[in-house]
């Protein structure tokens, strides 16, 4: 379950030639199903096109079968199209929505292989090496994938070959071709040169030279093609002929371990989902135990029958080697979802992946009851992080600086728990009050000093519209800014611990030293600003 087969590389290229108009018609169909107005449900068979502005002209960007039957084509000006088909429905192109639906389809394709790459604007690459036999072979996999996408309302063309460029070239003109290994050149030879997807100038130049098919181009010497059309085109030609390879870039890194459960009848109840996750957890732990590994990142993927995929990720502070721990973490995560898991018409596939694993070192503990404290703390942090998010559970690491707001660094507790346990904090003197406040403000708040001791702390100040009379004060503690840092150029601070008549203790500072320069308006020395930086209690 953790390793992929060493079979020859096989790539399935998926092309959705009418993705923009298919997306729009799917949205209209969903709205019509939820609407009771019969007027909104009319006109579903009218010819429809998607238009975009190109070179200061509005041209057809995508069209459906009904518009194609009128002789319309991509790139045709909208004015000409309206003259041919006056009752044409026109929609504006939305590249962002098209990219989103392509990503959604890529998520859905994860049910066939974890290695799915985008081939924008309307294509996908699926690396099916070693996994086609799980679906009855390459032909059965190709048919199943295309049938499911067609049922969802997408026009689709697909092909399988040993190289991605060869498979992509075939999908542009032929559907359903499966090219045996080392037969790429024979498969693409009769296709027109436009199938290579080169620039329009290169395609036109090849046709003018009498090279109308890929086979014609392949029959010429490579140096001739390179000299006339460039090395990039020659490389693409060799990849289409199977003489070179173009690696794909999967959207997600392949997980270390995968276990999954497919259902003949979709499930939708919480009980069935929980039982399935529990069984998958046991299978995953058993697979990792064979190699002495534990999971640090887990992802549960839920595939709905309507093509929607939902993924839930759980991180752990220590390598997890027990199924009950995985089960408990996912229960916490599912219960805390702000957007609850919607099964729709049911899930037909649930997958559990270990995206990041590490070797588990078995340690023998003594009889001291405190040796398990760190393990229990890590388990508690994992449960809290699963419920509220890992970024909200932090530990503070001491930093080598005297600047108060930089003295500690908040980091995720799951990733730095061991470092926090070994951190060396400045010891506190017994029976002495703390030198730093319990609550430190993220940003110091300016206070208005009404009266103060000369060159000393304030005697009376106003903070948050409340006046405070100081009865006790300690200080100053002078802190100079770190002048060697680019962002460290600042004024020297004099900190004071002050207590007011109500017993409240504050940490205030003077921003800068007293400037002996006189204020031209009052004739008095210019006073520096005062700030509230924290509260002791």
Coordinates of C-alpha atoms in Angstrom, one line a residue:
X1 CA 0.0 0.0 0.0
X2 CA 3.0 2.3 0.5
X3 CA 4.9 1.6 -2.7
X4 CA 4.0 2.0 -6.4
X5 CA 4.7 -0.6 -9.0
X6 CA 7.9 -0.6 -11.1
X7 CA 5.8 -1.1 -14.3
X8 CA 6.6 1.1 -17.4
X9 CA 5.2 4.6 -17.0
X10 CA 1.7 5.1 -18.2
X11 CA 0.0 8.5 -18.5
X12 CA -3.7 9.1 -19.1
X13 CA -4.4 12.5 -20.7
X14 CA -7.9 14.0 -20.1
X15 CA -9.2 16.8 -22.2
X16 CA -12.4 18.7 -21.6
X17 CA -12.8 20.7 -24.9
X18 CA -16.0 22.4 -23.8
X19 CA -15.3 23.0 -20.1
X20 CA -16.5 26.6 -20.0
X21 CA -19.9 26.0 -21.6
X22 CA -20.3 22.7 -19.8
X23 CA -19.7 24.4 -16.5
X24 CA -22.4 27.1 -17.2
X25 CA -24.9 24.6 -18.4
X26 CA -24.4 22.5 -15.3
X27 CA -25.0 25.5 -13.1
X28 CA -28.2 26.4 -15.1
X29 CA -29.4 22.8 -14.7
X30 CA -28.9 22.8 -11.0
X31 CA -30.8 26.1 -10.7
X32 CA -33.6 24.7 -12.9
X33 CA -33.9 21.7 -10.6
X34 CA -34.3 23.9 -7.6
X35 CA -36.7 26.3 -9.2
X36 CA -40.4 25.8 -9.5
X37 CA -40.8 28.4 -12.2
X38 CA -41.3 26.6 -15.6
X39 CA -40.0 29.6 -17.5
X40 CA -36.6 29.2 -16.0
X41 CA -36.5 25.6 -17.2
X42 CA -37.1 26.4 -20.8
X43 CA -34.5 27.0 -23.5
X44 CA -32.1 24.2 -22.3
X45 CA -31.5 23.0 -26.0
X46 CA -30.9 26.5 -27.5
X47 CA -27.4 26.9 -29.0
X48 CA -25.1 28.5 -26.5
X49 CA -21.6 30.0 -26.6
X50 CA -19.1 31.6 -24.2
X51 CA -17.4 34.7 -25.5
X52 CA -14.2 36.5 -24.5
X53 CA -12.6 39.7 -25.7
X54 CA -9.6 39.1 -28.0
X55 CA -7.7 41.8 -29.9
X56 CA -10.5 44.4 -29.3
X57 CA -13.1 41.9 -30.7
X58 CA -15.6 39.7 -29.0
X59 CA -15.0 36.2 -30.2
X60 CA -16.4 32.7 -29.3
X61 CA -14.3 31.1 -26.6
X62 CA -16.4 27.9 -26.2
X63 CA -19.6 26.5 -27.6
X64 CA -21.9 23.5 -27.2
X65 CA -23.1 20.9 -29.7
X66 CA -26.2 22.8 -30.7
X67 CA -24.1 25.8 -31.7
X68 CA -21.5 23.6 -33.5
X69 CA -24.4 22.2 -35.7
X70 CA -25.0 25.7 -37.0
X71 CA -21.5 25.9 -38.2
X72 CA -20.1 28.1 -35.5
X73 CA -16.5 27.6 -34.3
X74 CA -14.1 28.8 -31.7
X75 CA -12.5 32.1 -32.6
X76 CA -15.4 33.3 -34.7
X77 CA -16.6 36.9 -34.1
X78 CA -19.8 37.1 -32.1
X79 CA -21.4 39.4 -34.7
X80 CA -20.9 36.8 -37.4
X81 CA -22.3 34.1 -35.1
X82 CA -25.4 36.1 -34.4
X83 CA -26.0 36.6 -38.1
X84 CA -25.9 32.8 -38.6
X85 CA -27.9 32.0 -35.4
X86 CA -30.0 34.9 -34.2
X87 CA -31.4 33.0 -31.2
X88 CA -27.9 32.3 -29.8
X89 CA -27.5 32.4 -26.0
X90 CA -24.3 34.2 -25.1
X91 CA -22.4 34.0 -21.8
X92 CA -19.2 35.8 -20.7
X93 CA -16.1 33.8 -20.0
X94 CA -15.0 33.4 -16.4
X95 CA -11.4 32.0 -16.3
X96 CA -11.4 31.9 -12.5
X97 CA -14.5 29.7 -12.4
X98 CA -13.1 27.5 -15.1
X99 CA -9.9 27.0 -13.2
X100 CA -11.9 26.2 -10.1
X101 CA -14.0 23.5 -11.8
X102 CA -10.9 22.0 -13.3
X103 CA -9.4 21.8 -9.8
X104 CA -12.6 20.2 -8.6
X105 CA -12.4 17.6 -11.3
X106 CA -8.7 17.0 -10.5
X107 CA -9.8 16.3 -6.8
X108 CA -12.4 13.9 -8.1
X109 CA -9.8 12.1 -10.2
X110 CA -7.8 11.4 -7.0
X111 CA -10.1 8.3 -6.7
X112 CA -8.2 6.7 -9.6
X113 CA -4.6 7.7 -8.8
X114 CA -3.0 10.1 -6.3
X115 CA -0.7 11.5 -9.0
X116 CA -2.9 14.1 -10.8
X117 CA -1.5 17.1 -12.6
X118 CA -3.1 20.1 -14.3
X119 CA -2.8 20.6 -18.0
X120 CA -4.4 24.1 -18.3
X121 CA -6.6 25.5 -19.4
X122 CA -8.9 22.4 -19.9
X123 CA -6.8 19.3 -19.4
X124 CA -5.5 16.9 -16.8
X125 CA -2.7 14.3 -16.6
X126 CA -3.2 11.1 -14.5
X127 CA -0.2 8.9 -13.8
X128 CA -1.9 5.5 -13.7
X129 CA 1.4 3.5 -13.6
X130 CA 0.8 0.3 -11.6
X131 CA -2.9 1.1 -10.6
X132 CA -4.9 0.3 -13.8
X133 CA -5.3 -3.3 -12.8
X134 CA -7.4 -2.2 -9.8
X135 CA -10.1 -1.1 -12.2
X136 CA -9.9 -4.1 -14.6
X137 CA -7.2 -2.8 -16.9
X138 CA -6.4 0.4 -18.8
X139 CA -9.4 0.0 -21.2
X140 CA -11.8 -0.4 -18.3
X141 CA -10.3 2.5 -16.4
X142 CA -10.5 4.8 -19.4
X143 CA -14.1 3.9 -20.1
X144 CA -15.1 4.2 -16.4
X145 CA -13.6 7.6 -16.1
X146 CA -15.0 9.0 -19.3
X147 CA -18.5 7.6 -18.6
X148 CA -18.6 9.1 -15.2
X149 CA -17.5 12.6 -16.5
X150 CA -20.0 12.4 -19.3
X151 CA -22.8 11.6 -16.8
X152 CA -21.8 14.7 -14.9
X153 CA -22.4 16.8 -18.1
X154 CA -18.8 17.2 -19.4
X155 CA -17.6 16.5 -23.0
X156 CA -14.4 14.5 -22.6
X157 CA -11.6 13.1 -24.7
X158 CA -9.0 10.8 -23.2
X159 CA -6.0 8.7 -24.3
X160 CA -3.3 6.6 -22.6
X161 CA 0.4 6.5 -23.7
X162 CA 3.8 6.2 -22.2
X163 CA 4.5 9.9 -22.4
X164 CA 2.3 12.8 -21.4
X165 CA 2.8 14.7 -24.6
X166 CA 1.9 11.7 -26.8
X167 CA -1.3 11.1 -24.8
X168 CA -2.1 14.9 -24.9
X169 CA -1.6 15.0 -28.7
X170 CA -3.9 12.1 -29.2
X171 CA -6.7 13.6 -27.1
X172 CA -6.9 16.6 -29.4
X173 CA -8.1 14.6 -32.4
X174 CA -8.8 11.0 -31.3
X175 CA -10.8 9.7 -28.3
X176 CA -10.2 6.5 -26.4
X177 CA -6.9 5.5 -27.9
X178 CA -4.6 3.3 -25.8
X179 CA -1.1 3.3 -27.2
X180 CA 1.1 0.2 -26.3
X181 CA 4.6 0.9 -25.1
X182 CA 7.1 1.9 -27.9
X183 CA 4.2 2.4 -30.4
X184 CA 3.9 6.2 -29.9
X185 CA 5.4 7.2 -33.2
X186 CA 3.0 5.0 -35.2
X187 CA 0.0 6.3 -33.2
X188 CA 0.6 10.0 -33.8
X189 CA 2.0 9.8 -37.3
X190 CA -1.3 10.3 -39.2
X191 CA -2.4 13.2 -36.9
X192 CA -2.2 16.8 -38.3
X193 CA 0.6 19.0 -37.1
X194 CA -1.9 21.2 -35.2
X195 CA -2.3 18.4 -32.7
X196 CA 1.1 19.1 -31.3
X197 CA -0.2 22.3 -29.7
X198 CA 2.6 24.5 -31.1
X199 CA 2.3 28.2 -31.8
X200 CA 0.1 29.2 -34.8
X201 CA 3.2 30.6 -36.6
X202 CA 5.0 27.2 -36.4
X203 CA 1.9 25.3 -37.5
X204 CA 1.4 27.6 -40.5
X205 CA 5.1 27.3 -41.4
X206 CA 5.0 23.5 -41.4
X207 CA 1.9 23.5 -43.6
X208 CA 3.5 25.9 -46.1
X209 CA 6.5 23.6 -46.2
X210 CA 4.3 20.7 -47.2
X211 CA 4.5 19.0 -43.8
X212 CA 0.8 18.4 -42.9
X213 CA 1.0 15.4 -40.6
X214 CA 3.2 14.6 -37.6
X215 CA 4.6 11.7 -39.6
X216 CA 5.8 14.1 -42.3
X217 CA 7.6 16.2 -39.8
X218 CA 9.1 13.2 -38.1
X219 CA 10.6 12.0 -41.4
X220 CA 12.8 15.1 -41.7
X221 CA 16.1 15.4 -40.0
X222 CA 16.0 16.9 -36.6
X223 CA 18.6 19.5 -37.3
X224 CA 16.5 20.8 -40.1
X225 CA 13.4 21.1 -37.9
X226 CA 15.5 22.8 -35.1
X227 CA 17.1 25.3 -37.5
X228 CA 13.7 26.4 -38.9
X229 CA 11.4 26.1 -35.9
X230 CA 13.6 26.1 -32.8
X231 CA 14.8 23.5 -30.3
X232 CA 11.6 23.7 -28.1
X233 CA 9.4 22.4 -31.0
X234 CA 11.9 19.6 -31.7
X235 CA 11.8 18.5 -28.1
X236 CA 8.0 18.5 -28.1
X237 CA 8.0 16.5 -31.3
X238 CA 10.3 13.9 -29.8
X239 CA 8.2 13.6 -26.7
X240 CA 5.1 13.1 -28.9
X241 CA 6.9 10.3 -30.8
X242 CA 7.9 8.6 -27.5
X243 CA 11.6 9.4 -28.0
X244 CA 11.7 11.7 -24.9
X245 CA 9.8 12.2 -21.8
X246 CA 8.0 15.2 -20.3
X247 CA 7.5 14.8 -16.5
X248 CA 4.3 15.9 -15.0
X249 CA 4.0 17.9 -11.8
X250 CA 1.3 16.4 -9.5
X251 CA -0.8 18.8 -7.6
X252 CA -0.2 17.0 -4.4
X253 CA 2.9 15.0 -3.2
X254 CA 2.1 11.3 -3.1
X255 CA 1.3 10.1 0.4
X256 CA 3.5 7.5 2.1
X257 CA 0.6 5.1 2.8
X258 CA -2.9 4.8 1.4
X259 CA -5.8 2.7 2.4
X260 CA -9.3 3.0 1.0
X261 CA -12.8 1.5 1.0
X262 CA -15.1 1.5 -2.0
X263 CA -18.8 0.9 -1.6
X264 CA -21.2 -0.8 -4.1
X265 CA -24.0 1.3 -2.5
X266 CA -23.1 4.8 -1.3
X267 CA -23.1 5.5 2.5
X268 CA -24.4 8.6 4.1
X269 CA -24.9 8.0 7.8
X270 CA -22.5 9.2 10.5
X271 CA -22.4 5.7 12.0
X272 CA -21.3 4.1 8.7
X273 CA -18.7 6.8 8.1
X274 CA -17.2 6.4 11.7
X275 CA -17.0 2.6 11.3
X276 CA -15.3 3.0 8.0
X277 CA -12.7 5.4 9.4
X278 CA -12.1 3.0 12.3
X279 CA -11.4 0.1 10.0
X280 CA -9.2 2.2 7.7
X281 CA -7.3 3.4 10.7
X282 CA -6.5 -0.2 11.7
X283 CA -5.4 -1.1 8.2
X284 CA -3.2 2.0 8.0
X285 CA -1.5 1.3 11.4
X286 CA -0.9 -2.3 10.3
X287 CA 0.7 -1.2 7.1
X288 CA 3.0 1.3 8.9
X289 CA 3.9 -1.1 11.6
X290 CA 5.4 -3.5 9.1
X291 CA 8.1 -0.8 8.5
X292 CA 8.2 0.5 12.0
X293 CA 6.7 3.9 11.1
X294 CA 4.2 6.3 12.6
X295 CA 2.0 9.0 11.0
X296 CA 2.6 12.7 11.6
X297 CA 0.0 14.0 9.0
X298 CA -3.2 12.2 8.2
X299 CA -5.8 13.0 5.6
X300 CA -9.2 11.5 5.2
X301 CA -10.8 12.0 1.7
X302 CA -14.5 11.5 1.1
X303 CA -15.7 11.1 -2.5
X304 CA -19.3 11.8 -3.2
X305 CA -21.3 10.2 -6.0
X306 CA -21.9 13.6 -7.6
X307 CA -18.1 14.2 -8.1
X308 CA -17.5 16.4 -5.0
X309 CA -14.5 15.5 -2.9
X310 CA -13.9 16.6 0.7
X311 CA -10.6 16.3 2.4
X312 CA -9.9 16.6 6.1
X313 CA -6.3 16.9 7.4
X314 CA -5.1 16.2 10.9
X315 CA -1.5 16.8 12.1
X316 CA 0.1 15.2 15.2
X317 CA 2.9 16.3 17.4
X318 CA 4.3 12.8 17.7
X319 CA 4.3 9.8 15.4
X320 CA 0.9 8.0 15.9
X321 CA 1.0 4.2 15.9
X322 CA -2.4 3.4 17.4
X323 CA -5.6 3.1 15.5
X324 CA -7.7 4.4 18.4
X325 CA -5.7 7.6 18.5
X326 CA -6.3 8.2 14.8
X327 CA -10.0 7.5 15.2
X328 CA -10.3 9.9 18.2
X329 CA -8.5 12.7 16.3
X330 CA -10.8 12.4 13.3
X331 CA -13.9 12.4 15.6
X332 CA -12.7 15.6 17.2
X333 CA -12.0 17.1 13.8
X334 CA -15.4 16.1 12.3
X335 CA -17.3 17.4 15.3
X336 CA -15.6 20.8 15.1
X337 CA -16.1 21.5 11.4
X338 CA -17.7 24.8 10.8
X339 CA -18.8 23.4 7.4
X340 CA -20.3 20.0 8.3
X341 CA -19.5 17.0 6.2
X342 CA -22.3 16.9 3.6
X343 CA -22.7 13.3 2.2
X344 CA -25.2 14.5 -0.5
X345 CA -26.4 11.3 -2.1
X346 CA -23.7 9.4 -0.3
X347 CA -20.0 8.6 -0.4
X348 CA -18.9 5.8 -2.7
X349 CA -15.2 6.0 -1.7
X350 CA -13.5 6.9 1.6
X351 CA -9.7 7.0 1.7
X352 CA -7.2 7.5 4.5
X353 CA -3.7 8.6 3.8
X354 CA -0.5 9.1 5.8
X355 CA 1.0 12.1 4.1
X356 CA 4.0 12.4 6.4
X357 CA 5.5 9.5 8.4
X358 CA 8.7 8.9 10.5
X359 CA 10.4 6.0 12.0
X360 CA 9.2 5.2 15.5
X361 CA 12.0 4.5 18.1
X362 CA 10.8 2.2 20.8
X363 CA 11.9 3.4 24.3
X364 CA 11.7 1.6 27.6
X365 CA 10.4 3.7 30.4
X366 CA 11.2 3.3 34.1
X367 CA 8.7 3.2 37.0
X368 CA 8.6 6.9 37.4
X369 CA 5.1 8.2 36.9
X370 CA 6.2 11.5 35.4
X371 CA 7.9 10.0 32.3
X372 CA 4.5 9.8 30.5
X373 CA 3.6 13.4 31.1
X374 CA 5.1 14.6 27.8
X375 CA 3.1 11.8 25.9
X376 CA -0.1 12.8 27.6
X377 CA 0.6 16.5 26.9
X378 CA 1.3 15.8 23.2
X379 CA -2.0 13.8 23.0
X380 CA -3.9 16.6 24.6
X381 CA -2.4 19.2 22.2
X382 CA -3.3 16.9 19.2
X383 CA -6.9 16.7 20.3
X384 CA -7.2 20.5 20.9
X385 CA -5.5 21.2 17.5
X386 CA -7.8 18.8 15.7
X387 CA -10.8 20.7 17.2
X388 CA -9.7 24.4 16.8
X389 CA -6.8 24.2 14.4
X390 CA -3.1 23.7 14.8
X391 CA -2.2 27.3 14.4
X392 CA -4.2 28.3 17.4
X393 CA -2.3 26.0 19.8
X394 CA 1.1 27.6 20.3
X395 CA 4.1 27.4 22.7
X396 CA 6.5 30.2 23.4
X397 CA 10.2 29.8 22.8
X398 CA 12.7 32.2 24.5
X399 CA 14.7 34.4 22.2
X400 CA 18.2 36.0 22.7
X401 CA 17.0 39.6 22.9
X402 CA 16.2 42.2 25.6
X403 CA 13.3 43.7 23.5
X404 CA 10.2 42.7 25.4
X405 CA 8.0 42.1 22.4
X406 CA 10.7 40.0 20.8
X407 CA 11.7 38.0 23.9
X408 CA 9.4 35.1 23.0
X409 CA 8.4 33.5 19.7
X410 CA 5.0 31.8 19.4
X411 CA 5.3 28.7 17.3
X412 CA 2.8 25.7 16.7
X413 CA 2.9 23.5 19.7
X414 CA 2.7 20.3 17.7
X415 CA 5.9 21.0 15.8
X416 CA 8.0 22.5 18.6
X417 CA 6.8 20.8 21.8
X418 CA 10.2 19.1 22.3
X419 CA 12.0 22.4 21.9
X420 CA 9.7 24.1 24.3
X421 CA 10.3 21.4 26.9
X422 CA 14.1 22.0 26.7
X423 CA 14.0 25.8 26.5
X424 CA 16.1 27.6 29.1
X425 CA 14.1 30.4 30.7
X426 CA 15.6 32.9 33.0
X427 CA 15.1 31.6 36.6
X428 CA 13.0 33.7 38.9
X429 CA 14.3 34.7 42.3
X430 CA 12.4 33.3 45.2
X431 CA 10.0 35.7 47.0
X432 CA 10.6 38.4 44.3
X433 CA 7.9 39.8 42.2
X434 CA 8.1 39.0 38.5
X435 CA 10.2 41.4 36.4
X436 CA 7.9 41.0 33.3
X437 CA 4.1 41.4 33.3
X438 CA 1.8 38.4 33.1
X439 CA 0.0 40.0 30.2
X440 CA 2.1 41.8 27.5
X441 CA 0.2 43.8 24.9
X442 CA 0.9 43.1 21.3
X443 CA 1.2 46.8 20.7
X444 CA 2.0 49.3 23.4
X445 CA -0.9 51.7 24.1
X446 CA -0.1 55.4 24.6
X447 CA -1.0 56.9 28.0
X448 CA -1.5 60.6 29.0
X449 CA 0.8 61.6 31.8
X450 CA -0.8 64.3 34.0
X451 CA 2.0 64.6 36.6
X452 CA 5.3 62.9 37.1
X453 CA 8.4 62.8 39.2
X454 CA 11.2 64.7 37.5
X455 CA 13.2 62.3 35.4
X456 CA 11.2 59.5 37.0
X457 CA 7.9 57.6 36.7
X458 CA 4.5 59.2 36.2
X459 CA 2.7 60.3 39.4
X460 CA -0.7 60.4 37.7
X461 CA -1.8 59.2 34.2
X462 CA -4.9 58.5 32.1
X463 CA -5.2 55.2 30.3
X464 CA -8.3 54.1 28.5
X465 CA -10.3 57.1 29.8
X466 CA -9.5 56.1 33.4
X467 CA -7.2 58.2 35.7
X468 CA -4.7 56.3 37.9
X469 CA -2.7 57.8 40.8
X470 CA 0.6 56.1 41.3
X471 CA 1.4 55.2 44.9
X472 CA 4.4 52.9 44.4
X473 CA 7.0 52.7 41.6
X474 CA 10.1 50.7 40.7
X475 CA 12.7 51.5 38.0
X476 CA 13.9 52.5 35.7
X477 CA 14.9 49.5 33.7
X478 CA 16.6 51.0 30.6
X479 CA 16.4 49.0 27.4
X480 CA 18.2 50.2 24.3
X481 CA 17.1 49.2 20.9
X482 CA 19.1 46.8 18.8
X483 CA 20.9 49.2 16.5
X484 CA 22.6 46.5 14.5
X485 CA 19.3 45.2 13.1
X486 CA 17.7 47.0 10.1
X487 CA 14.4 47.3 12.0
X488 CA 16.1 48.1 15.3
X489 CA 16.5 51.8 14.9
X490 CA 14.4 53.2 17.8
X491 CA 14.5 55.3 20.9
X492 CA 15.8 54.1 24.3
X493 CA 13.0 52.9 26.6
X494 CA 12.9 53.4 30.4
X495 CA 10.5 50.9 32.0
X496 CA 8.8 51.3 35.4
X497 CA 6.7 49.0 37.5
X498 CA 4.0 51.1 39.0
X499 CA 1.1 50.5 41.3
X500 CA -2.0 52.7 41.7
X501 CA -4.2 53.4 44.7
X502 CA -6.5 50.5 43.8
X503 CA -3.6 48.0 43.9
X504 CA -3.4 47.6 40.1
X505 CA 0.1 47.1 38.8
X506 CA 1.2 48.3 35.4
X507 CA 4.3 48.2 33.2
X508 CA 4.9 51.5 31.6
X509 CA 7.8 53.0 29.7
X510 CA 9.1 56.3 28.5
X511 CA 9.9 56.3 24.8
X512 CA 13.2 58.0 24.6
X513 CA 15.3 60.1 26.9
X514 CA 14.4 63.7 28.0
X515 CA 15.2 66.1 25.3
X516 CA 16.7 69.3 26.7
X517 CA 15.6 71.2 23.7
X518 CA 12.9 73.8 24.6
X519 CA 9.4 73.8 23.2
X520 CA 9.0 77.1 21.3
X521 CA 5.4 77.4 22.4
X522 CA 5.7 76.7 26.1
X523 CA 9.4 77.3 26.7
X524 CA 9.6 74.0 28.6
X525 CA 11.7 71.0 27.7
X526 CA 10.1 68.6 25.2
X527 CA 8.6 65.6 27.0
X528 CA 8.8 62.1 25.5
X529 CA 5.7 60.0 25.0
X530 CA 4.7 57.3 27.6
X531 CA 3.2 53.9 26.8
X532 CA 1.4 51.1 28.6
X533 CA 3.1 47.8 27.7
X534 CA 1.6 45.2 30.1
X535 CA -0.3 44.3 33.2
X536 CA 1.0 42.4 36.2
X537 CA -2.3 41.3 37.7

